[in-house]
Short mmCIF file of C-alpha atoms in Angstrom, two decimals:
data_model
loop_
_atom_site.label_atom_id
_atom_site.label_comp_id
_atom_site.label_asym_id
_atom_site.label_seq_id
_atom_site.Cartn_x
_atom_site.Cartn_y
_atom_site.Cartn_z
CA UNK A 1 23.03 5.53 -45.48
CA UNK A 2 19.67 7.02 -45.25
CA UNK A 3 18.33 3.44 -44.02
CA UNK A 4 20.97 3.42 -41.59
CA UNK A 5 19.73 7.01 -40.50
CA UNK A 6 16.37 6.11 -40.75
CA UNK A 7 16.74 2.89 -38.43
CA UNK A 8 18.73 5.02 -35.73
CA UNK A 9 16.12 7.79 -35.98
CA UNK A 10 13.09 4.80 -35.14
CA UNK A 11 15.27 3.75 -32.46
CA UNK A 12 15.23 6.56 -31.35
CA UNK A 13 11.85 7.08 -31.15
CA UNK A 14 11.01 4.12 -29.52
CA UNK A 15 13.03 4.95 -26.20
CA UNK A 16 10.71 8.07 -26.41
CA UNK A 17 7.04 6.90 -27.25
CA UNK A 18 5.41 4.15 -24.88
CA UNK A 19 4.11 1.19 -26.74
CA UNK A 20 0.65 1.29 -27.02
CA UNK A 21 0.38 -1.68 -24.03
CA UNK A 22 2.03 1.11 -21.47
CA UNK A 23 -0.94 3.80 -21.85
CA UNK A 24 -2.57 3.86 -18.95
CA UNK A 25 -6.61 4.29 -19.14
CA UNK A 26 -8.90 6.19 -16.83
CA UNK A 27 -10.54 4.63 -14.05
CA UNK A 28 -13.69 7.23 -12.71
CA UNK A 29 -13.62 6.60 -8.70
CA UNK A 30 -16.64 5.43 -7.44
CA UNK A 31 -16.64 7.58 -3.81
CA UNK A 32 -14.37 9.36 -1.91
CA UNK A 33 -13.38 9.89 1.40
CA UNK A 34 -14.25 13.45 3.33
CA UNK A 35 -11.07 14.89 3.69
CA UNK A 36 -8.53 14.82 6.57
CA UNK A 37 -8.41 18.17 8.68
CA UNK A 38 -4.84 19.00 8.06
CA UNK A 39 -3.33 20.81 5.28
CA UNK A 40 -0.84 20.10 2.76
CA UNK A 41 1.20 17.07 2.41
CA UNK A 42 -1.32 14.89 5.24
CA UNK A 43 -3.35 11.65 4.08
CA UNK A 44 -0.99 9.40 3.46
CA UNK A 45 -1.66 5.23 3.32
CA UNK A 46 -5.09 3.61 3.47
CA UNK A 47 -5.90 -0.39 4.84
CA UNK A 48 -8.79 -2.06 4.40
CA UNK A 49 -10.87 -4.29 6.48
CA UNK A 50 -13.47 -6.42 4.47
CA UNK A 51 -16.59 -7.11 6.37
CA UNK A 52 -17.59 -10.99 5.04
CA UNK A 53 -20.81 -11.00 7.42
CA UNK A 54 -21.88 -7.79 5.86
CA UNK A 55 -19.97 -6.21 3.52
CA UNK A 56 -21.55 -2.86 3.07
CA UNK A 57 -20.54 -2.51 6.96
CA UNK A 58 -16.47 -2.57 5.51
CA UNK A 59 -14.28 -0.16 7.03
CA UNK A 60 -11.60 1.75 5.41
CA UNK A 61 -8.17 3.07 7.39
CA UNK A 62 -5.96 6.05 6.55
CA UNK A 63 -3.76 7.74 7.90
CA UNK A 64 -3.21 11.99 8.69
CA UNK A 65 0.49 11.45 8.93
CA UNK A 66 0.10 15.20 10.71
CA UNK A 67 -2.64 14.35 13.35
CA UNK A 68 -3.44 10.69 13.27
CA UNK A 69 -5.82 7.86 12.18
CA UNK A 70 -9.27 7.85 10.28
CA UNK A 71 -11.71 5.12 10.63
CA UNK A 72 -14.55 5.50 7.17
CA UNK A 73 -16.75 3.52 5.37
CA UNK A 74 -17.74 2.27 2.23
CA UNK A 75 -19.58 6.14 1.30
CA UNK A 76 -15.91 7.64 2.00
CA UNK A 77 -17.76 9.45 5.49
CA UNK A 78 -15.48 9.65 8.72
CA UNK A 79 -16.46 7.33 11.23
CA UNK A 80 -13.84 8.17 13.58
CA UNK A 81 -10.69 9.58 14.84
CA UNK A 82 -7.44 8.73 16.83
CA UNK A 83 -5.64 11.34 17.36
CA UNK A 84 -1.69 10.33 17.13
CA UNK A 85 1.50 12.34 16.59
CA UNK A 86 3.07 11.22 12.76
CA UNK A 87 1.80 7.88 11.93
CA UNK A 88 2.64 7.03 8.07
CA UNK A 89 1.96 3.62 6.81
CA UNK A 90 -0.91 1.67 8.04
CA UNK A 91 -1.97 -2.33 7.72
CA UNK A 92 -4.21 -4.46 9.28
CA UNK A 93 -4.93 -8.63 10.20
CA UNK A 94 -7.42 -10.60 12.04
CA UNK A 95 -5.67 -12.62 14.57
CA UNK A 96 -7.76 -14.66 17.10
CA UNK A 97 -10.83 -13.26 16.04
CA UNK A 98 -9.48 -9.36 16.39
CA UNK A 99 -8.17 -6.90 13.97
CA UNK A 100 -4.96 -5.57 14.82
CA UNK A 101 -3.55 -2.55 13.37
CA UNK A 102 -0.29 -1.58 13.00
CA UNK A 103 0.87 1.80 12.01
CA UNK A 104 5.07 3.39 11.25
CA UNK A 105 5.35 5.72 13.64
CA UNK A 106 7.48 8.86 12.80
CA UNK A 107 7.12 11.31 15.89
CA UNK A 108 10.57 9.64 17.17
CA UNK A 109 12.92 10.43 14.05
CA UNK A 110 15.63 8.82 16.46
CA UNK A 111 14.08 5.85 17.35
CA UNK A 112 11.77 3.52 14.97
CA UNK A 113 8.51 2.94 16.80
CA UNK A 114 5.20 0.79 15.87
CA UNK A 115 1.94 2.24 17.05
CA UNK A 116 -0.47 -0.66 17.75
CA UNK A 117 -4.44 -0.47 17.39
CA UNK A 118 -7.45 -2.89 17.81
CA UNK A 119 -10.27 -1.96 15.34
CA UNK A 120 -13.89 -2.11 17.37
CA UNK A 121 -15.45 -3.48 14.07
CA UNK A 122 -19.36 -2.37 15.74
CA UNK A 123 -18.40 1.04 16.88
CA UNK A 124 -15.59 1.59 13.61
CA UNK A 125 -13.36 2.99 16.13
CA UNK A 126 -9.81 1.86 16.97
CA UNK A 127 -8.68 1.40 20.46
CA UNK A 128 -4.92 2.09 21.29
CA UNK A 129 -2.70 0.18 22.57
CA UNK A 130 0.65 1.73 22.75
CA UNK A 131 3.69 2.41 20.57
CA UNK A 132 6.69 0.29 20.77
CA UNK A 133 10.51 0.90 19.76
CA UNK A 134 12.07 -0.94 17.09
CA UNK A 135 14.83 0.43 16.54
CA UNK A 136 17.37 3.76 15.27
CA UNK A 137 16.04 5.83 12.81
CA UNK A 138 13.12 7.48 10.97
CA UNK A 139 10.24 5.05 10.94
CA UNK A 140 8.48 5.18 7.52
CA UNK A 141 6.70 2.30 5.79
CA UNK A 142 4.63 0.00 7.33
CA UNK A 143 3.59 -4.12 6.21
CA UNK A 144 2.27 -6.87 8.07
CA UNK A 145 2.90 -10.37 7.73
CA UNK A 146 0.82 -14.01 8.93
CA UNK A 147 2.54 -16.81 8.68
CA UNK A 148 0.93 -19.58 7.33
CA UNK A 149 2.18 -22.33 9.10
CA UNK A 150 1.24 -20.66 12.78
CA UNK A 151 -0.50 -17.37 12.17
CA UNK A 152 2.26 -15.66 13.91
CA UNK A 153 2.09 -11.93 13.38
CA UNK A 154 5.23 -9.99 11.85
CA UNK A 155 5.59 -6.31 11.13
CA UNK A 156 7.86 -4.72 8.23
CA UNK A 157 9.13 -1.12 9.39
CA UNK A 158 10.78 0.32 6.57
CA UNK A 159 13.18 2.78 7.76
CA UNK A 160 13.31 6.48 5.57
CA UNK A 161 17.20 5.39 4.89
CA UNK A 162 16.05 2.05 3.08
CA UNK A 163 17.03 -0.42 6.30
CA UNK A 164 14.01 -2.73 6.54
CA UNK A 165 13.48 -3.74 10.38
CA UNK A 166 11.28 -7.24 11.28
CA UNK A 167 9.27 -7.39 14.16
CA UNK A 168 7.29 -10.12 15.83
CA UNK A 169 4.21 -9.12 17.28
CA UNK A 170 2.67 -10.98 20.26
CA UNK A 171 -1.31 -9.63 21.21
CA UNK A 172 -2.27 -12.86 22.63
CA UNK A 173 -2.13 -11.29 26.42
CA UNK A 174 -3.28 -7.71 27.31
CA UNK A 175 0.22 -5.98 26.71
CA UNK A 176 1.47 -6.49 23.23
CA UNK A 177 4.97 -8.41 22.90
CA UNK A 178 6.86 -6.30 20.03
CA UNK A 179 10.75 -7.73 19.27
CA UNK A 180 13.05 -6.44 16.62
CA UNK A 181 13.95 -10.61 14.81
CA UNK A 182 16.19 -9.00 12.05
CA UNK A 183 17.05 -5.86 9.28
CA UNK A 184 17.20 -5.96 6.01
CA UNK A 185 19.00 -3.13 3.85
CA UNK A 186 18.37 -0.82 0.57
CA UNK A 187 20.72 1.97 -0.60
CA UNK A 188 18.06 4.78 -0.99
CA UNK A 189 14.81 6.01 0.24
CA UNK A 190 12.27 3.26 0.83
CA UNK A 191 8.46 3.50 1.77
CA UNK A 192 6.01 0.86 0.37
CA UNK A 193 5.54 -2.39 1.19
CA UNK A 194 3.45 -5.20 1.55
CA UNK A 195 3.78 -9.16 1.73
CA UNK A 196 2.11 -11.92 -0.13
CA UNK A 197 0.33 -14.40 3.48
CA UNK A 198 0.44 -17.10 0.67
CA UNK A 199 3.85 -17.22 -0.54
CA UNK A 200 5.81 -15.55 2.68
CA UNK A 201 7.00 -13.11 0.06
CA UNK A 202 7.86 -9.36 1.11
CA UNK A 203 7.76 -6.20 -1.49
CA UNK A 204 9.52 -2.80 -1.20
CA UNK A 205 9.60 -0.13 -2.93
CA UNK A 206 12.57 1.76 -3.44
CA UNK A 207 11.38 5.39 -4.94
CA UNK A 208 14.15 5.87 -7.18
CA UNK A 209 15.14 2.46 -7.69
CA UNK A 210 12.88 0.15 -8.31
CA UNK A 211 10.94 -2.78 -6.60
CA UNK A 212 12.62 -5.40 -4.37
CA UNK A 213 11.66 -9.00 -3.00
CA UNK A 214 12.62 -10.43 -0.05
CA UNK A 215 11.52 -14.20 1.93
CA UNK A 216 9.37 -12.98 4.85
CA UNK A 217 10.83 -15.65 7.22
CA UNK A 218 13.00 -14.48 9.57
CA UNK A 219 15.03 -17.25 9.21
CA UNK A 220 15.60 -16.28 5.78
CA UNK A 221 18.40 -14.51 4.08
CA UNK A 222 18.46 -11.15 4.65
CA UNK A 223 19.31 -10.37 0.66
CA UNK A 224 16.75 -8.64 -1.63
CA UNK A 225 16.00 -9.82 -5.31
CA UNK A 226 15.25 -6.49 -8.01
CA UNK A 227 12.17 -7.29 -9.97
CA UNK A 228 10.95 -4.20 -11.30
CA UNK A 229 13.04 -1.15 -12.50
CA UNK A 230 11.87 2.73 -12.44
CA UNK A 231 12.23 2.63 -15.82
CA UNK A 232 10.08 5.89 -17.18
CA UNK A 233 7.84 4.06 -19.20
CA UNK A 234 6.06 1.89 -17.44
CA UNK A 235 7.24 2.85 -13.84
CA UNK A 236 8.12 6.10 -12.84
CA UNK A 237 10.18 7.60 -9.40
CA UNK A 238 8.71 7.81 -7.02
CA UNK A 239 7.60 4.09 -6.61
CA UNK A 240 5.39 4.28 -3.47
CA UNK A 241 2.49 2.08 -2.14
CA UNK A 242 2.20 -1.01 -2.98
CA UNK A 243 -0.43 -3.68 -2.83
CA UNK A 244 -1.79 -7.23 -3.69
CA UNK A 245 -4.76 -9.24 -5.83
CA UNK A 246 -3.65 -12.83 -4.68
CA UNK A 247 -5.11 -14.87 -7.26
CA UNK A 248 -4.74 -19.26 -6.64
CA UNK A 249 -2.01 -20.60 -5.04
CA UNK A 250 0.83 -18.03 -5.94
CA UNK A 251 -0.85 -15.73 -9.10
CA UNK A 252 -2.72 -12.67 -9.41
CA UNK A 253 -0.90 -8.88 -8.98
CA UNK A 254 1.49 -6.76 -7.54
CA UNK A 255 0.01 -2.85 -7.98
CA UNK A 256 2.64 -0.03 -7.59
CA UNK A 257 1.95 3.62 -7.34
CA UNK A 258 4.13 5.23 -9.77
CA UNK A 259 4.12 8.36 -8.37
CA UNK A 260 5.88 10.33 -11.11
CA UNK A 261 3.20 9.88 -13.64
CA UNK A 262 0.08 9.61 -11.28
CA UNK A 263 -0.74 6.59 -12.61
CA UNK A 264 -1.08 2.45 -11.12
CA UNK A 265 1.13 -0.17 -12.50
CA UNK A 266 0.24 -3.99 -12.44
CA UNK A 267 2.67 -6.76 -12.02
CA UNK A 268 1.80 -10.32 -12.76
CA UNK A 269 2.42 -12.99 -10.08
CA UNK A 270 4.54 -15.22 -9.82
CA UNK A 271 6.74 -13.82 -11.68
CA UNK A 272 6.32 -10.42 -11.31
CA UNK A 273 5.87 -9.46 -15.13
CA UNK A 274 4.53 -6.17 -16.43
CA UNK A 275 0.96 -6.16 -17.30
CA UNK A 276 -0.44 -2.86 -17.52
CA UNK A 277 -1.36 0.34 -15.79
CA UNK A 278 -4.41 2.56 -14.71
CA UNK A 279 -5.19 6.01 -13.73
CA UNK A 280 -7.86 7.16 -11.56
CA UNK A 281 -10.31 9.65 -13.28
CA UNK A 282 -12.77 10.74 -15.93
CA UNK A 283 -15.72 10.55 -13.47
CA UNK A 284 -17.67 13.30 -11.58
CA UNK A 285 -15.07 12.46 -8.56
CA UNK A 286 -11.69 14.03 -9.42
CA UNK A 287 -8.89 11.86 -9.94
CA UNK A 288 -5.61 11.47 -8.21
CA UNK A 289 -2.29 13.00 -8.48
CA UNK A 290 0.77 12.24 -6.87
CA UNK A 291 -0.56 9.42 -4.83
CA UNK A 292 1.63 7.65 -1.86
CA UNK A 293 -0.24 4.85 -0.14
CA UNK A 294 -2.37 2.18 -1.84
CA UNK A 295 -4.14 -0.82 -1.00
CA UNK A 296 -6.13 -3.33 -2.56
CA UNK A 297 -8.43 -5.84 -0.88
CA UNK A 298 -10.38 -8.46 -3.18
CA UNK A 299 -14.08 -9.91 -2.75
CA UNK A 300 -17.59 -9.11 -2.74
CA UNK A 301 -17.75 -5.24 -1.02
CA UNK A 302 -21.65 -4.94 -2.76
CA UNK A 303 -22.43 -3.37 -5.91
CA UNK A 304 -20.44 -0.57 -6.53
CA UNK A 305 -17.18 -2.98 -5.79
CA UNK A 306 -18.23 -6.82 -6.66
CA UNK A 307 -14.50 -7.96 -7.17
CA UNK A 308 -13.34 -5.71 -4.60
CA UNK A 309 -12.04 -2.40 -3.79
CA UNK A 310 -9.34 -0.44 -4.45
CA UNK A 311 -8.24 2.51 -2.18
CA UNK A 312 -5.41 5.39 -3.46
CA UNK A 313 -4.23 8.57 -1.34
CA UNK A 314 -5.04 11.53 -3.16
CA UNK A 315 -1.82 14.05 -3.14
CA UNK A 316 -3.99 16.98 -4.52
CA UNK A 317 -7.66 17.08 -4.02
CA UNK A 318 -7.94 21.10 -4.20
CA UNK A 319 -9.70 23.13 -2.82
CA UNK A 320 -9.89 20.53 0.01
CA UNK A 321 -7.04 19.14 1.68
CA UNK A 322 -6.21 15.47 0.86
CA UNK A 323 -8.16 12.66 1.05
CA UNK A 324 -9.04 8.83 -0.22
CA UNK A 325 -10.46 7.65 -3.18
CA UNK A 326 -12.32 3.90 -3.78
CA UNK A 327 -11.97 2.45 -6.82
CA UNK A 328 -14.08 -0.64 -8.27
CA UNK A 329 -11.47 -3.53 -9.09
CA UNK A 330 -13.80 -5.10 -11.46
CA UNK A 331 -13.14 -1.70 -13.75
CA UNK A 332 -9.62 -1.67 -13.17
CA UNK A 333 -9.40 -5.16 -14.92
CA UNK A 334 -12.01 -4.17 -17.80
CA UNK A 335 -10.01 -0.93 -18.45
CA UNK A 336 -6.91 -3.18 -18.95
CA UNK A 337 -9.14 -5.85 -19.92
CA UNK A 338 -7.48 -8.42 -17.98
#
C-alpha cells in the first residue's frame, strides 16, 4: 500500500517539477535598443538584415505597433523612423538586389492590409511604398516566404481570429502587385510566424494552442500539422514569435517565445523535437519579460555576435518604455550547450 502511495505521490510530482533538461539558463544581452517613444504595450516584432559586405553596418527592424517603424543598428541606436498607423509583425528579403519589407498592418481592423517598405541599406532608412488589402479582418502576424525554385515573393498575414491569408508579392515594376492566392485556418488567436526558404515549410503559433506547420506552396493543402503543444513545462501560453537557425539541408531550430514564462524554447529540425530553452538576463542589460516578436538571423555579425544574432521584444523595460534586446547566438548554444 504505502509503495502504491508512494509511486502515485512521485507521479505526482513529476507533472509538477520540470526535468532538469527544461530549466532554462540565463543569457546576459549583449546591447539594447533605445527605446520606442510610445508607452505601454508598443515595440512589438524585430527583422533583421545581415550586412555580408560589412557586417558591423547590419541593420535591425522593429516595429512601434502605436506609431510605426524603427530602423537601428548593431549598438541598439535609432537610425530612423517611419511613421505608420498600427503596424505589428515585420519581415524582410532581398529580391533583385533590394530589401523588401513587409509589415501586418492593423489600422484597418475591417480589412487585412500589408504595408510594403524598401530598406535604403546606405542611409538605414526605409522608403514606403504603400499598403495593400488582403482581405476581412484584423491583420496581425506577419512572415515572408522565397521560393526556391523562382524566388517568387509570398507574404503570410495571420489574421487575430487564427485565418492565415497568402499573398503573392510582385516589386519587379514601380507599383507593387499584392494578390490574396489562398487562407488557411486555426481555431484561436494566432500571431507568430515564420517559414523555413529551404524546405517551403510555414510555422504558426497559436498562443493557447500550440505550434502548427503548414507547406508554403500555394498549391498545397490548406491543412495544418500540430507539432508542439503549450504544454506548461517546456512551452507556455502565450506562444508568440517565432524564428529560425537553418542548419544543412533541412536541420538546425525552430525558437518560440513562450511568453508565459519569459523564457525561449528550441525545437530541433526536421523534426521539430524539443531541445531546450533560454532566458535573456544576468548581465548589466536587463532581461526580458513577456516578450512577443523574435527573430533570429545566423552568420558572422563581428565580435560580439560571431554565429549570429538574436533579437527579442522586451514587454517591460521600466522605467523606459519598451524596446529590443540583441543576443549573441553563439551563447545561446553554450548555455544549452548545443
Amino acid at each position: 500500500m504505502r509503495t502504491a502511495l508512494l509511486a502515485v505521490l512521485l507521479a505526482g510530482c513529476a507533472t509538477v517539477a520540470p526535468p532538469v533538461s527544461d530549466i532554462a539558463p540565463n543569457v546576459a544581452a549583449t546591447a539594447e535598443t533605445d527605446p520606442v517613444d510610445t508607452a505601454a504595450d508598443a515595440a512589438d516584432d524585430p527583422a533583421i538584415w545581415r550586412n555580408a559586405a560589412d557586417p558591423a553596418k547590419s541593420l535591425v527592424i522593429g516595429t512601434d505597433k502605436k506609431a510605426g517603424i524603427h530602423v537601428y543598428d548593431l549598438k541598439g541606436k535609432r537610425l530612423s523612423f517611419t511613421p505608420a498607423a498600427r503596424l505589428n509583425n515585420v519581415d524582410l528579403r532581398e529580391i533583385g538586389g533590394r530589401v523588401v519589407v513587409a509589415a501586418s498592418d492593423r489600422a484597418d481592423e475591417a480589412t487585412a492590409h500589408v504595408a510594403l517598405f524598401l530598406l535604403d541599406t546606405a542611409a538605414a532608412r526605409l522608403q514606403p511604398l504603400g499598403r495593400y488589402p488582403v482581405g476581412s479582418g484584423e491583420a496581425y502576424g506577419m512572415c515572408l516566404w522565397t521560393r526556391a525554385r523562382d524566388k517568387a515573393l509570398f507574404g503570410f498575414v495571420v489574421l487575430k481570429d487564427g485565418r492565415i491569408d497568402q499573398i503573392a508579392i510582385d516589386t519587379t515594376s514601380p507599383t507593387p502587385q499584392v494578390k490574396t492566392v489562398r487562407s488557411m485556418k486555426l481555431g484561436t488567436q494566432a500571431e507568430g510566424c515564420v517559414v523555413d526558404d529551404r524546405t517551403g515549410l510555414l510555422y504558426v503559433a497559436e498562443e493557447d494552442v500550440g505550434l502548427w506547420r503548414f507547406a508554403a506552396d500555394p498549391a498545397a493543402p490548406v491543412t495544418g500539422t500540430p507539432i508542439a503543444q503549450v504544454d506548461s513545462k517546456t512551452l507556455f501560453a502565450d506562444a508568440e514569435g517565432l524564428a529560425l537557425a537553418p542548419q544543412g539541408r533541412t536541420g538546425g531550430y525552430l525558437v518560440a517565445s513562450s511568453q508565459g514564462d519569459n523564457a525561449y524554447t528550441l525545437y530541433r529540425l526536421p523534426g521539430v523535437t524539443y531541445a531546450g530553452r533560454f532566458r535573456i538576463g544576468g548581465g548589466p542589460i536587463d532581461g526580458t519579460s513577456d516578450t512577443d516578436g523574435i527573430e533570429l538571423a545566423l552568420g558572422d555579425f563581428g565580435p560580439d555576435y560571431p554565429r549570429g544574432l538574436f533579437v527579442a521584444q522586451d514587454g517591460d523595460n521600466a522605467p523606459d518604455t519598451q524596446n529590443f534586446k540583441y543576443v549573441s547566438w553563439d551563447k545561446v548554444l553554450k548555455a544549452l550547450r548545443r
